[in-house]
C-alpha cells in the first residue's frame, strides 16, 4: 500500500522535474505568430531558423563556442587534478585535513562571494601590472593593457572551484571502496608504481572517471553564479542567457533553451553510454580469476 | 601505500591545492582586506576603515524594532532559506526513502536515481524560464484553474513572485537533499528495521525512532547545501522574482556593477560570517568525512 503511495509521489516528482523542460521544448516549435505560452499557433522551426541568424546584438553562437571550449578544458583539468589528488589522499601527507576542508568549503561558500573575490583578485593584479608598466615606462602596457581577467584565466579558475569538489568527493567515494589487494598483487608481480596505476587502478576506476568528466563538463557549461563577476570581457553562454531572459520576449529563447538542453543531454547520454560500454567490455573480457575453485 | 616516499603525495595533491589557493583562499583573503579599504567613483584606495561596515548597518540598532534595509534583506533571505529548506527536506526525504527502502533491485535504483540527477546536469537558467509557460498570466496553470472554475480571474501571483522563487529553488535543489539522505539510508542495516518490526513498532514508529535518527548526517549535509545556496543566491531570486525581490547576493552584485568593490566586499564578509555560523551550528552534529 505505502509502496504505491510513495511510487505515486515519486512519479509526481519526476513530472515536476521534467514537465517544465518538456513544455519549453514543445513551445520552441511554436508557429511564427505564436507567443511565449500555449496555445500553439501551428508547428514550425521558425524560431530555430531565427536563432541561427543570431539573437539581436548578442553573438550567441560565439558564446556557445566559448562555453563548449571552456567546458572541455574544465572537464580535462577536473579529471586529472581529481584523480591525482584522490591518489594523494590515500597516503598520509601534511595538510591533508586542511586541504580537504578547503575543498569542501569551496562547495558551500556562496558562489557570489567566490566570484567577487576572484574578480577583485584580477582587478588588483591589473592595477599592479599597470603600475609596474607605468613606472618602467613600457608603452605597450601603458597604452594597450586592458585586463588579465578572461575566459581561460579567471573564469577557468572560478569554474574549477565548483567542479573540483565534486570530482574529489567522487574520488573519495571510489577509493574508499577500492580493494587494495589488486595493487598489492601487481606490486608482488613486480609492477612499478606507474605500471600498477596504469594497468590495474586506472581500468578499475575508469567508469567513475567518466562520471567525474560528466560533472566537469556539464557544471562548467551551465555555470553562472561563479562566472558572473569573473568572466572578463567575453560572456559565457549562461551569462548571455541570463541577460536574454529580461530582453527576449519571443519563443526564440525557448529555441535556444532547447538547443543548450540538447547539448547537455547529448553529453549525458554519451557519458552514460560509455559507462555501460565499459561495463559490458569488462564482463566480456573479465577472467574467472578470483572466483575461487568452484 | 609507500610511506617512505611522501613527496609523491605532495606532487599529486599540488595541482588541486594550487587551484584552491589561487582561486579560493587568496580571493577570500583579498575580499576581507578590501572590505576595509576606501573608495570613490573612480578607484579603490588602500586604507583601514570600518566605514563600509558602518554604512551597511547605518541606523540598524537605533531603528529597532523597525527593520533597516540590511536587516530586512537578511530577514527576507532567511525566510526564503527556511521555506526552501522545509520543502526540499520533506520532498527529498520522501524520494530518498522510496528509492532506498521500496525499490528492491540495484539496477532500478540506479536508473531512478539517474532520472532524478539528470536535470542537475542541465542549465539552471533554462530550468527557471521553463516555468514561464506554466505559471504566466496566460500559462497552463491559470488555464487549468479557470477551466476548473477554482478562480474567477487570472492569477498574477504565480510568476515573478515569492511563490515562483520558492518553487524554482525546490525544483533546482531538491537533489542536494536526496543524494546525502539516500546515502545515509543505504548504510542503515536492514536487520534493524526487522528488529523494530519484531519488537512491535508500527511503520511510523520505525520511521521516527530508527530511520530518521540514522539519517541525521545525510539530513545535515543536505540542509547545509540547500541553506547556503539560498543564502547566497542572486540569480534565481532575480529571474524568478522578476528582479523585484531583495537578497544579499543581489546587493553584492549591484554594488559590483557600480564598481563599489569595498562595499561589496564588506557585504560578502558579513554574508560569509552568517553562512559559516549556520554551518558551524549544523556541523557540530556530524563529521562530513565519515559520510563518503
Coordinates of C-alpha atoms in Angstrom, one line a residue:
Chain A
X1 CA 0.0 0.0 0.0
X2 CA 2.6 2.5 1.1
X3 CA 4.7 1.4 -1.9
X4 CA 2.0 2.6 -4.4
X5 CA 1.6 5.8 -2.5
X6 CA 5.3 6.6 -2.5
X7 CA 5.7 5.4 -6.1
X8 CA 2.9 7.9 -6.9
X9 CA 4.8 10.7 -5.1
X10 CA 7.9 9.7 -7.0
X11 CA 6.1 9.9 -10.3
X12 CA 4.8 13.3 -9.5
X13 CA 8.3 14.4 -8.6
X14 CA 9.6 13.2 -11.9
X15 CA 6.8 15.1 -13.6
X16 CA 7.7 18.2 -11.6
X17 CA 11.4 17.8 -12.7
X18 CA 10.8 17.2 -16.4
X19 CA 7.4 18.7 -17.1
X20 CA 8.5 22.4 -17.4
X21 CA 11.5 21.4 -19.5
X22 CA 9.1 19.5 -21.8
X23 CA 6.8 22.4 -22.2
X24 CA 9.6 24.8 -23.5
X25 CA 10.8 22.1 -25.9
X26 CA 7.3 21.8 -27.3
X27 CA 6.8 25.6 -27.3
X28 CA 10.2 26.2 -29.1
X29 CA 8.4 24.7 -32.2
X30 CA 5.8 27.4 -31.9
X31 CA 4.5 28.9 -35.2
X32 CA 5.9 32.2 -36.3
X33 CA 2.9 34.2 -35.0
X34 CA 2.8 32.3 -31.7
X35 CA 3.8 33.7 -28.2
X36 CA 5.5 32.5 -25.1
X37 CA 2.6 30.4 -23.9
X38 CA 0.1 27.9 -25.2
X39 CA -1.9 27.6 -27.5
X40 CA 0.5 26.6 -30.2
X41 CA 0.0 28.6 -33.4
X42 CA 0.9 25.8 -35.7
X43 CA 4.1 23.8 -35.6
X44 CA 7.3 25.2 -37.2
X45 CA 11.0 25.5 -36.9
X46 CA 10.7 29.3 -37.4
X47 CA 12.3 30.2 -34.1
X48 CA 15.2 27.9 -34.7
X49 CA 16.0 29.5 -38.0
X50 CA 15.6 32.9 -36.4
X51 CA 18.1 31.7 -33.7
X52 CA 20.5 30.6 -36.4
X53 CA 20.7 34.2 -37.6
X54 CA 21.6 35.3 -34.1
X55 CA 19.8 37.0 -31.2
X56 CA 19.7 40.7 -31.6
X57 CA 23.1 42.3 -30.9
X58 CA 24.3 39.3 -28.9
X59 CA 26.6 36.9 -30.8
X60 CA 25.1 33.9 -29.2
X61 CA 27.0 31.3 -31.3
X62 CA 30.3 32.8 -30.3
X63 CA 29.2 32.5 -26.6
X64 CA 28.1 29.0 -27.4
X65 CA 31.5 28.0 -28.8
X66 CA 33.3 29.7 -25.9
X67 CA 31.3 27.8 -23.3
X68 CA 31.9 24.4 -25.0
X69 CA 35.6 25.1 -25.3
X70 CA 35.8 26.2 -21.7
X71 CA 33.7 23.2 -20.6
X72 CA 36.1 20.8 -22.3
X73 CA 39.2 22.3 -20.7
X74 CA 37.5 22.3 -17.3
X75 CA 36.5 18.7 -17.8
X76 CA 40.0 17.6 -18.6
X77 CA 41.6 19.5 -15.7
X78 CA 38.9 18.3 -13.3
X79 CA 39.5 14.7 -14.1
X80 CA 43.4 14.9 -14.0
X81 CA 43.5 17.0 -10.8
X82 CA 40.8 15.0 -9.0
X83 CA 42.5 11.6 -9.7
X84 CA 45.9 12.9 -8.7
X85 CA 44.6 14.4 -5.5
X86 CA 42.5 11.3 -4.9
X87 CA 45.7 9.2 -5.1
X88 CA 47.4 11.6 -2.8
X89 CA 44.7 11.4 -0.1
X90 CA 45.2 7.6 0.1
X91 CA 48.6 8.3 1.6
X92 CA 49.3 10.4 4.6
X93 CA 50.6 13.9 4.0
X94 CA 51.0 17.1 5.9
X95 CA 48.0 19.4 5.4
X96 CA 45.7 16.7 4.1
X97 CA 43.0 17.6 6.5
X98 CA 43.2 21.3 5.8
X99 CA 43.2 20.8 2.1
X100 CA 40.1 18.6 2.4
X101 CA 38.2 21.2 4.4
X102 CA 39.2 23.9 2.0
X103 CA 37.8 21.9 -0.9
X104 CA 34.5 21.2 0.9
X105 CA 34.4 24.9 2.0
X106 CA 34.6 25.9 -1.7
X107 CA 31.4 23.9 -2.3
X108 CA 29.4 25.7 0.4
X109 CA 30.8 29.2 0.4
X110 CA 28.2 31.2 -1.6
X111 CA 29.2 31.5 -5.2
X112 CA 28.7 35.2 -5.3
X113 CA 31.4 35.6 -2.6
X114 CA 33.9 33.4 -4.6
X115 CA 33.1 35.2 -7.8
X116 CA 33.6 38.6 -6.1
X117 CA 36.9 37.5 -4.6
X118 CA 38.3 36.3 -7.9
X119 CA 37.1 39.5 -9.6
X120 CA 38.8 41.6 -7.0
X121 CA 42.0 39.5 -7.3
X122 CA 42.3 40.0 -11.0
X123 CA 41.5 43.7 -10.8
X124 CA 44.3 44.1 -8.2
X125 CA 46.6 42.2 -10.5
X126 CA 45.7 44.6 -13.3
X127 CA 46.4 47.6 -11.1
X128 CA 49.8 46.2 -10.3
X129 CA 50.6 45.4 -13.9
X130 CA 49.7 49.0 -14.9
X131 CA 51.6 50.5 -12.1
X132 CA 54.7 48.5 -12.8
X133 CA 54.4 49.1 -16.6
X134 CA 53.9 52.8 -16.0
X135 CA 56.9 53.1 -13.7
X136 CA 59.1 51.2 -16.1
X137 CA 57.8 53.1 -19.0
X138 CA 56.7 50.1 -21.1
X139 CA 54.5 51.8 -23.7
X140 CA 52.8 48.6 -24.8
X141 CA 51.5 48.1 -21.2
X142 CA 50.6 51.8 -20.7
X143 CA 48.6 52.0 -23.9
X144 CA 47.3 48.6 -24.7
X145 CA 46.9 46.7 -21.5
X146 CA 43.3 46.1 -20.6
X147 CA 42.8 43.2 -18.2
X148 CA 44.2 39.8 -17.1
X149 CA 40.6 38.7 -16.5
X150 CA 39.3 36.3 -19.1
X151 CA 37.7 33.1 -20.0
X152 CA 40.8 31.0 -19.6
X153 CA 42.2 32.7 -16.6
X154 CA 39.7 34.0 -14.0
X155 CA 36.6 32.2 -15.4
X156 CA 38.5 28.9 -15.7
X157 CA 39.7 29.2 -12.1
X158 CA 36.2 30.1 -10.9
X159 CA 34.7 27.0 -12.7
X160 CA 37.4 24.7 -11.2
X161 CA 36.5 25.8 -7.7
X162 CA 33.0 24.5 -8.4
X163 CA 33.8 21.3 -10.4
X164 CA 36.8 20.0 -8.4
X165 CA 35.0 19.5 -5.1
X166 CA 32.5 17.2 -6.9
X167 CA 35.5 15.4 -8.6
X168 CA 37.4 15.0 -5.4
X169 CA 34.3 13.7 -3.4
X170 CA 33.7 11.2 -6.2
X171 CA 37.3 10.0 -6.0
X172 CA 37.0 9.7 -2.2
X173 CA 33.9 7.5 -2.6
X174 CA 35.7 5.5 -5.3
X175 CA 38.9 4.9 -3.3
X176 CA 37.0 4.2 -0.1
X177 CA 35.5 1.2 -1.8
X178 CA 38.8 0.2 -3.7
X179 CA 40.2 -3.2 -2.9
X180 CA 43.9 -2.6 -2.2
X181 CA 44.8 -6.2 -2.7
X182 CA 44.7 -5.7 -6.5
X183 CA 47.6 -3.2 -6.3
X184 CA 49.5 -5.4 -3.8
X185 CA 49.2 -8.3 -6.3
X186 CA 50.5 -6.0 -9.1
X187 CA 53.4 -5.0 -6.9
X188 CA 54.2 -8.5 -5.9
X189 CA 54.4 -9.3 -9.6
X190 CA 57.0 -6.6 -10.0
X191 CA 54.9 -3.7 -11.3
X192 CA 56.3 -0.2 -10.8
X193 CA 54.0 2.4 -9.2
X194 CA 53.2 3.8 -12.6
X195 CA 52.5 0.4 -14.1
X196 CA 50.2 -0.7 -11.3
X197 CA 48.3 2.6 -11.7
X198 CA 48.1 2.4 -15.5
X199 CA 47.3 -1.3 -15.8
X200 CA 45.4 -2.0 -12.6
X201 CA 44.0 1.1 -10.8
X202 CA 43.0 3.1 -13.9
X203 CA 41.0 0.4 -15.6
X204 CA 39.1 -0.3 -12.4
X205 CA 38.2 3.3 -11.7
X206 CA 37.6 4.3 -15.4
X207 CA 33.8 4.3 -15.2
X208 CA 33.9 6.7 -12.2
X209 CA 36.3 8.9 -14.1
X210 CA 33.6 9.3 -16.8
X211 CA 31.3 10.4 -14.0
X212 CA 33.9 13.0 -12.9
X213 CA 34.2 14.2 -16.5
X214 CA 30.5 14.5 -16.8
X215 CA 30.3 16.7 -13.7
X216 CA 33.3 18.7 -15.0
X217 CA 31.8 19.5 -18.4
X218 CA 28.1 20.0 -17.5
X219 CA 28.7 22.0 -14.4
X220 CA 31.1 24.3 -16.3
X221 CA 28.9 24.5 -19.4
X222 CA 26.0 25.7 -17.3
X223 CA 27.9 27.6 -14.6
X224 CA 26.6 31.1 -13.9
X225 CA 27.0 32.3 -10.4
X226 CA 30.7 32.0 -10.1
X227 CA 31.4 33.3 -13.6
X228 CA 29.2 36.4 -13.0
X229 CA 31.9 38.6 -11.6
X230 CA 34.9 36.7 -13.1
X231 CA 34.3 36.2 -16.8
X232 CA 36.0 39.3 -18.1
X233 CA 35.0 41.0 -21.3
X234 CA 33.6 38.0 -23.1
X235 CA 30.5 36.3 -21.8
X236 CA 29.8 32.5 -21.5
X237 CA 26.5 31.1 -22.8
X238 CA 24.7 31.0 -19.4
X239 CA 25.7 34.7 -18.8
X240 CA 24.2 35.7 -22.2
X241 CA 21.2 33.5 -21.5
X242 CA 20.6 35.3 -18.2
X243 CA 20.7 38.6 -19.9
X244 CA 18.3 37.4 -22.6
X245 CA 15.7 36.4 -20.0
X246 CA 14.9 40.1 -19.5
X247 CA 15.1 41.3 -23.1
X248 CA 13.8 38.5 -25.3
X249 CA 10.0 38.1 -25.3
X250 CA 9.6 35.6 -28.1
X251 CA 9.8 31.8 -28.3
X252 CA 13.4 32.3 -29.7
X253 CA 14.6 31.9 -26.1
X254 CA 12.8 28.6 -25.9
X255 CA 14.6 27.5 -29.1
X256 CA 17.9 28.5 -27.5
X257 CA 16.9 26.6 -24.4
X258 CA 16.1 23.5 -26.5
X259 CA 19.5 23.7 -28.2
X260 CA 21.5 24.0 -25.0
X261 CA 19.5 21.3 -23.3
X262 CA 20.1 19.2 -26.3
X263 CA 23.8 19.7 -25.9
X264 CA 23.6 18.7 -22.2
X265 CA 21.5 15.7 -22.9
X266 CA 23.9 14.6 -25.7
X267 CA 26.8 14.8 -23.3
X268 CA 24.9 13.0 -20.5
X269 CA 23.8 10.1 -22.8
X270 CA 27.3 9.9 -24.3
X271 CA 28.8 9.5 -20.8
X272 CA 26.2 7.0 -19.6
X273 CA 26.6 5.0 -22.8
X274 CA 30.3 5.0 -22.3
X275 CA 30.0 3.7 -18.8
X276 CA 27.6 0.9 -19.9
X277 CA 30.0 0.0 -22.7
X278 CA 33.0 -0.2 -20.3
X279 CA 31.0 -2.4 -18.0
X280 CA 29.9 -4.8 -20.8
X281 CA 33.5 -4.9 -22.1
X282 CA 34.7 -5.7 -18.6
X283 CA 32.2 -8.5 -18.3
X284 CA 33.2 -9.9 -21.7
X285 CA 37.0 -9.7 -21.1
X286 CA 37.0 -10.4 -17.4
X287 CA 38.5 -13.8 -16.4
X288 CA 37.4 -16.1 -13.7
X289 CA 40.4 -15.1 -11.6
X290 CA 39.4 -14.6 -8.0
X291 CA 36.2 -16.5 -8.4
X292 CA 37.5 -19.5 -6.5
X293 CA 37.7 -23.1 -7.5
X294 CA 34.0 -23.8 -7.7
Chain B
X1 CA 51.0 2.8 0.3
X2 CA 54.7 3.7 0.2
X3 CA 55.0 6.0 3.2
X4 CA 58.8 6.3 2.7
X5 CA 58.0 8.5 -0.4
X6 CA 55.7 11.2 0.8
X7 CA 57.0 13.6 -2.0
X8 CA 54.7 11.7 -4.4
X9 CA 51.7 12.6 -2.4
X10 CA 52.6 16.3 -2.3
X11 CA 53.1 16.3 -6.1
X12 CA 49.8 14.6 -6.6
X13 CA 47.9 17.0 -4.4
X14 CA 49.8 20.1 -5.7
X15 CA 47.6 20.9 -8.8
X16 CA 44.4 20.8 -6.8
X17 CA 45.9 22.7 -3.9
X18 CA 47.3 25.3 -6.2
X19 CA 43.8 25.9 -7.8
X20 CA 42.2 26.4 -4.5
X21 CA 45.0 28.6 -3.2
X22 CA 44.8 30.9 -6.3
X23 CA 41.1 30.9 -6.9
X24 CA 39.6 30.4 -3.4
X25 CA 41.9 31.1 -0.5
X26 CA 43.6 34.2 -1.9
X27 CA 40.4 35.7 -3.3
X28 CA 38.7 35.3 0.1
X29 CA 41.6 36.9 1.9
X30 CA 41.6 39.8 -0.6
X31 CA 37.9 40.2 0.0
X32 CA 38.4 40.6 3.7
X33 CA 41.3 43.1 3.1
X34 CA 39.4 45.2 0.5
X35 CA 36.4 45.3 2.8
X36 CA 38.3 47.8 5.0
X37 CA 39.5 49.9 2.0
X38 CA 38.1 53.2 1.0
X39 CA 36.7 54.0 -2.5
X40 CA 35.5 56.8 -4.7
X41 CA 33.8 56.9 -8.0
X42 CA 37.0 56.1 -9.9
X43 CA 39.1 53.8 -7.8
X44 CA 39.5 51.7 -4.7
X45 CA 42.0 53.2 -2.2
X46 CA 44.0 51.1 0.3
X47 CA 43.0 52.1 3.8
X48 CA 42.0 50.7 7.2
X49 CA 38.5 51.8 7.9
X50 CA 35.3 50.2 9.1
X51 CA 33.2 52.7 7.2
X52 CA 31.9 50.1 4.7
X53 CA 30.6 48.0 7.6
X54 CA 29.2 51.1 9.4
X55 CA 27.3 52.1 6.3
X56 CA 25.7 48.7 5.9
X57 CA 24.4 48.8 9.5
X58 CA 23.6 52.6 9.5
X59 CA 20.8 53.2 11.9
X60 CA 20.0 49.5 12.2
X61 CA 20.3 49.4 16.0
X62 CA 18.6 52.8 16.6
X63 CA 15.7 51.9 14.4
X64 CA 14.8 48.7 16.2
X65 CA 12.2 47.2 16.4
X66 CA 11.7 48.6 12.9
X67 CA 14.0 46.8 10.5
X68 CA 16.6 48.7 8.5
X69 CA 17.2 47.8 4.8
X70 CA 20.1 45.4 5.7
X71 CA 18.1 43.6 8.4
X72 CA 15.0 43.4 6.1
X73 CA 17.2 41.9 3.3
X74 CA 18.6 39.3 5.6
X75 CA 15.2 38.6 7.1
X76 CA 13.8 38.1 3.7
X77 CA 16.7 35.8 2.6
X78 CA 16.5 33.8 5.8
X79 CA 12.7 33.4 5.3
X80 CA 13.2 32.0 1.8
X81 CA 16.0 29.8 3.2
X82 CA 13.7 28.3 5.8
X83 CA 10.8 27.8 3.3
X84 CA 13.0 26.1 0.7
X85 CA 14.8 24.1 3.4
X86 CA 11.4 22.7 4.7
X87 CA 10.1 21.9 1.2
X88 CA 13.3 20.3 0.0
X89 CA 13.7 18.3 3.2
X90 CA 10.2 16.8 3.1
X91 CA 10.3 16.1 -0.6
X92 CA 13.9 14.9 -0.6
X93 CA 13.4 12.6 2.4
X94 CA 10.3 11.1 0.8
X95 CA 12.0 10.5 -2.5
X96 CA 15.2 9.1 -0.9
X97 CA 13.0 6.8 1.4
X98 CA 11.2 5.4 -1.7
X99 CA 14.4 4.8 -3.5
X100 CA 16.3 3.3 -0.6
X101 CA 13.6 1.1 1.0
X102 CA 10.9 0.4 -1.6
X103 CA 12.9 -0.1 -4.7
X104 CA 14.3 -3.6 -4.4
X105 CA 16.9 -4.1 -7.2
X106 CA 20.1 -2.2 -7.6
X107 CA 19.6 -1.6 -11.3
X108 CA 16.2 0.0 -10.9
X109 CA 17.6 2.1 -8.0
X110 CA 20.4 3.4 -10.2
X111 CA 18.1 4.1 -13.1
X112 CA 15.6 6.0 -10.9
X113 CA 18.4 7.8 -9.2
X114 CA 19.8 8.9 -12.5
X115 CA 16.4 10.2 -13.6
X116 CA 16.5 12.5 -10.5
X117 CA 20.1 13.6 -11.2
X118 CA 20.0 14.3 -15.0
X119 CA 18.3 17.7 -14.7
X120 CA 21.1 18.8 -12.4
X121 CA 23.4 18.5 -15.4
X122 CA 21.3 20.9 -17.5
X123 CA 21.1 24.7 -17.4
X124 CA 19.6 26.3 -14.4
X125 CA 18.5 29.4 -16.3
X126 CA 16.7 27.3 -18.8
X127 CA 15.0 25.3 -16.0
X128 CA 13.9 28.6 -14.5
X129 CA 12.4 30.1 -17.6
X130 CA 10.7 26.8 -18.4
X131 CA 8.2 27.8 -15.7
X132 CA 7.0 30.8 -17.7
X133 CA 4.6 28.9 -20.0
X134 CA 3.2 27.1 -16.9
X135 CA 2.8 29.9 -14.4
X136 CA 2.5 33.0 -16.5
X137 CA -0.7 35.1 -16.8
X138 CA -1.8 33.0 -19.8
X139 CA 0.0 29.9 -18.6
X140 CA -1.3 26.4 -18.3
X141 CA -1.8 26.6 -14.5
X142 CA -4.1 29.6 -15.0
X143 CA -5.9 27.9 -17.8
X144 CA -6.5 24.9 -15.6
X145 CA -7.6 26.9 -12.6
X146 CA -10.1 28.9 -14.8
X147 CA -11.3 25.8 -16.5
X148 CA -12.0 24.0 -13.3
X149 CA -13.8 27.1 -12.0
X150 CA -11.5 27.4 -9.0
X151 CA -10.8 31.0 -9.7
X152 CA -12.8 33.7 -11.5
X153 CA -9.9 35.7 -13.0
X154 CA -6.3 35.0 -14.0
X155 CA -3.9 34.9 -11.1
X156 CA -0.8 37.1 -11.2
X157 CA 1.0 35.8 -8.1
X158 CA 2.1 32.6 -9.7
X159 CA 5.0 34.0 -11.6
X160 CA 7.7 36.6 -10.7
X161 CA 6.7 36.4 -7.1
X162 CA 7.9 34.9 -3.8
X163 CA 5.9 31.8 -4.7
X164 CA 7.8 31.2 -8.0
X165 CA 11.1 31.8 -6.3
X166 CA 10.5 29.1 -3.7
X167 CA 9.1 26.8 -6.4
X168 CA 12.2 27.3 -8.6
X169 CA 14.6 26.7 -5.7
X170 CA 12.8 23.5 -4.8
X171 CA 12.8 22.5 -8.5
X172 CA 16.6 23.2 -8.8
X173 CA 18.0 22.0 -5.5
X174 CA 15.9 19.1 -4.0
X175 CA 18.6 16.9 -5.4
X176 CA 21.1 18.3 -2.9
X177 CA 18.8 16.8 -0.2
X178 CA 18.1 13.5 -2.0
X179 CA 21.7 12.5 -2.5
X180 CA 23.1 12.7 1.1
X181 CA 19.9 11.4 2.7
X182 CA 19.8 8.5 0.2
X183 CA 23.4 7.8 1.0
X184 CA 22.7 7.7 4.8
X185 CA 19.7 5.4 4.2
X186 CA 21.7 2.9 2.2
X187 CA 24.0 2.5 5.1
X188 CA 21.2 1.5 7.5
X189 CA 21.5 -2.1 8.5
X190 CA 18.2 -3.7 7.3
X191 CA 18.1 -6.0 10.2
X192 CA 17.5 -3.0 12.5
X193 CA 14.2 -2.4 10.7
X194 CA 13.3 -6.1 11.1
X195 CA 14.2 -5.9 14.8
X196 CA 12.0 -2.8 15.2
X197 CA 9.2 -4.6 13.5
X198 CA 9.6 -7.7 15.7
X199 CA 9.6 -5.6 18.8
X200 CA 6.2 -4.4 17.8
X201 CA 6.9 -1.0 16.4
X202 CA 4.5 0.4 13.8
X203 CA 5.8 1.7 10.5
X204 CA 5.6 5.2 11.7
X205 CA 7.4 4.4 14.9
X206 CA 10.2 2.7 13.0
X207 CA 10.5 5.8 10.8
X208 CA 10.7 8.3 13.7
X209 CA 12.7 6.1 16.1
X210 CA 15.1 4.3 13.7
X211 CA 15.3 5.7 10.2
X212 CA 15.3 9.4 10.9
X213 CA 17.9 9.4 13.7
X214 CA 20.2 7.3 11.5
X215 CA 19.7 9.7 8.6
X216 CA 20.7 12.7 10.6
X217 CA 24.1 13.0 9.0
X218 CA 22.6 13.0 5.5
X219 CA 19.9 15.4 6.5
X220 CA 22.5 17.7 8.0
X221 CA 24.7 17.7 4.9
X222 CA 21.7 18.3 2.6
X223 CA 20.5 21.1 4.8
X224 CA 23.8 22.8 4.7
X225 CA 23.9 22.7 0.9
X226 CA 20.3 24.0 0.4
X227 CA 20.6 26.7 3.0
X228 CA 23.9 28.1 1.8
X229 CA 22.8 28.1 -1.8
X230 CA 19.6 30.0 -0.9
X231 CA 21.5 32.4 1.4
X232 CA 24.0 33.4 -1.3
X233 CA 21.6 33.3 -4.3
X234 CA 21.0 36.3 -6.6
X235 CA 20.2 34.5 -9.9
X236 CA 17.1 32.5 -9.0
X237 CA 15.7 35.3 -6.9
X238 CA 16.4 37.7 -9.7
X239 CA 15.0 35.8 -12.6
X240 CA 12.0 34.2 -10.8
X241 CA 11.3 37.2 -8.6
X242 CA 11.1 39.5 -11.7
X243 CA 14.1 41.4 -10.3
X244 CA 11.8 42.8 -7.6
X245 CA 12.9 40.8 -4.5
X246 CA 15.9 41.7 -2.5
X247 CA 18.7 39.3 -1.4
X248 CA 22.2 39.7 -0.1
X249 CA 23.6 38.2 -3.2
X250 CA 21.8 40.8 -5.3
X251 CA 23.0 43.6 -3.1
X252 CA 26.6 42.4 -3.7
X253 CA 26.1 42.0 -7.4
X254 CA 24.6 45.5 -7.8
X255 CA 27.5 47.1 -5.8
X256 CA 30.0 45.2 -8.0
X257 CA 28.3 46.6 -11.1
X258 CA 28.7 50.1 -9.7
X259 CA 32.3 49.3 -9.1
X260 CA 31.8 49.8 -5.3
X261 CA 34.2 46.9 -4.5
X262 CA 34.9 47.7 -0.9
X263 CA 31.2 47.9 -0.1
X264 CA 30.5 44.7 -1.9
X265 CA 33.4 43.1 -0.1
X266 CA 32.1 44.1 3.3
X267 CA 28.7 42.7 2.4
X268 CA 30.4 39.5 1.3
X269 CA 32.3 39.2 4.5
X270 CA 29.1 39.6 6.5
X271 CA 27.2 37.1 4.3
X272 CA 30.1 34.6 4.7
X273 CA 30.1 35.1 8.5
X274 CA 26.3 34.4 8.7
X275 CA 26.6 31.3 6.5
X276 CA 29.6 30.0 8.5
X277 CA 27.7 30.4 11.7
X278 CA 24.8 28.4 10.3
X279 CA 27.1 25.7 9.1
X280 CA 29.0 25.6 12.4
X281 CA 25.8 25.1 14.3
X282 CA 24.9 22.2 12.0
X283 CA 28.3 20.5 11.7
X284 CA 28.5 20.2 15.4
X285 CA 26.2 17.3 14.7
X286 CA 28.2 15.4 12.1
X287 CA 31.6 14.5 10.7
X288 CA 31.3 15.0 7.0
X289 CA 34.4 12.9 6.2
X290 CA 32.9 9.8 7.6
X291 CA 30.0 10.0 5.2
X292 CA 31.7 9.3 2.0

